[in-house]
Amino acid sequence: MSDESRQYRTAAVIPAAGRGVRLGPGAPKALRALNGTPMLIHAVRAMAASRAVSLVVVVAPPDGAPEVKRLLDTYALPERTDYLVVPGGGTRQESVRLGLDALPEDIGIVLVHDAARPLVPVETVDAVVQAVRDGAPAVVPALPLADTVKEIEPAAQGEPEPVVFTPERARLRAVQTPQGFDRDTLMRAHDTVAVAGEGATDDAGMVEQLGEPVVVVPGHEEAFKVTRPLDLVLAEAVLARRRANDGF
Ligand code: C5P
């Protein structure tokens, strides 16, 4: 394989090992159904929909890799794409790292996509890949905020929280996935940046800590993260709208 084709060969790593406690009791979040199909399968299809993506690596719950493998065998997926399943870790950051460790040598561009964002349109995936191909070491899709955001000082349970700062809303963006990276840059970030506590929730933030530039491309309202019960209602409404539009 030429250096140029390695440079552009793209894999998507999908961390899907979270429990999803904010969604309420039940199966791990990625395995919950949206219109009868597990959220993870929607997310895998969203990545494989991009012709740029030649491999999808799913990071399963630590004890759930066989079940996830069975799931990928059960649902129809594009044949031009390869699929791998690896067991995940205790934090999202560890899960992403385990996914990166499974990448074959010939991959030059890596997307990291939350299983919890099952409905990201292919246009967004392609825009992220293109920006990395154009030379950005790290790319995040993001949207302007509807709400004003305030930084607060955490207070004791039940006490009012004092506001310490109000950033200018027009300069803020809500970050989505897939985030796209030059593979070597992302590996360097995972090798050198230590994040305390729950670990990094955002891979691009680790690249920022390396001092490398991170750029934003337009996100999409359908790339929202399914976190709370109401998000499931919205996701099913989006799928119903797509089906209705496909009918015309
Ligand atoms: O919990 P949150 O919604 O922030 O999780 C974001 C993504 O990271 C989800 O797709 C989740 O499955 C994944 N994750 C993981 N391993 C963990 C925790 C979260 O793969 N230990």
Coordinates of N, CA, C and O in Angstrom, one line a residue, residues 93 193-201 206 209:
Q93 N -12.5 7.0 28.2 CA -11.1 7.2 27.7 C -10.4 5.8 27.6 O -9.7 5.5 26.5
V193 N -1.4 12.3 27.6 CA -2.2 13.2 28.4 C -3.0 12.3 29.4 O -3.7 11.4 29.1
A194 N -2.7 12.6 30.7 CA -3.4 11.9 31.8 C -4.6 12.8 32.2 O -4.4 14.0 32.4
V195 N -5.8 12.2 32.3 CA -6.9 12.9 32.7 C -7.4 12.3 34.0 O -7.7 11.1 34.1
A196 N -7.5 13.2 35.1 CA -7.9 12.7 36.4 C -9.3 12.3 36.5 O -10.1 12.7 35.6
G197 N -9.7 11.6 37.5 CA -11.1 11.3 37.8 C -11.7 10.3 36.8 O -11.2 9.3 36.5
E198 N -12.8 10.8 36.1 CA -13.5 9.9 35.2 C -12.9 9.8 33.8 O -13.4 9.1 32.9
G199 N -11.7 10.4 33.6 CA -11.0 10.4 32.3 C -11.7 11.4 31.4 O -12.7 12.0 31.7
A200 N -11.1 11.5 30.2 CA -11.5 12.4 29.2 C -12.9 12.0 28.6 O -13.1 10.8 28.3
T201 N -13.8 13.0 28.5 CA -15.1 12.7 27.8 C -15.0 13.1 26.4 O -16.0 13.0 25.6
M206 N -8.0 16.2 24.6 CA -6.7 15.7 24.9 C -5.7 16.2 23.9 O -4.5 16.4 24.2
Q209 N -4.6 19.6 24.7 CA -3.6 19.6 25.8 C -2.2 19.3 25.2 O -1.2 19.7 25.9

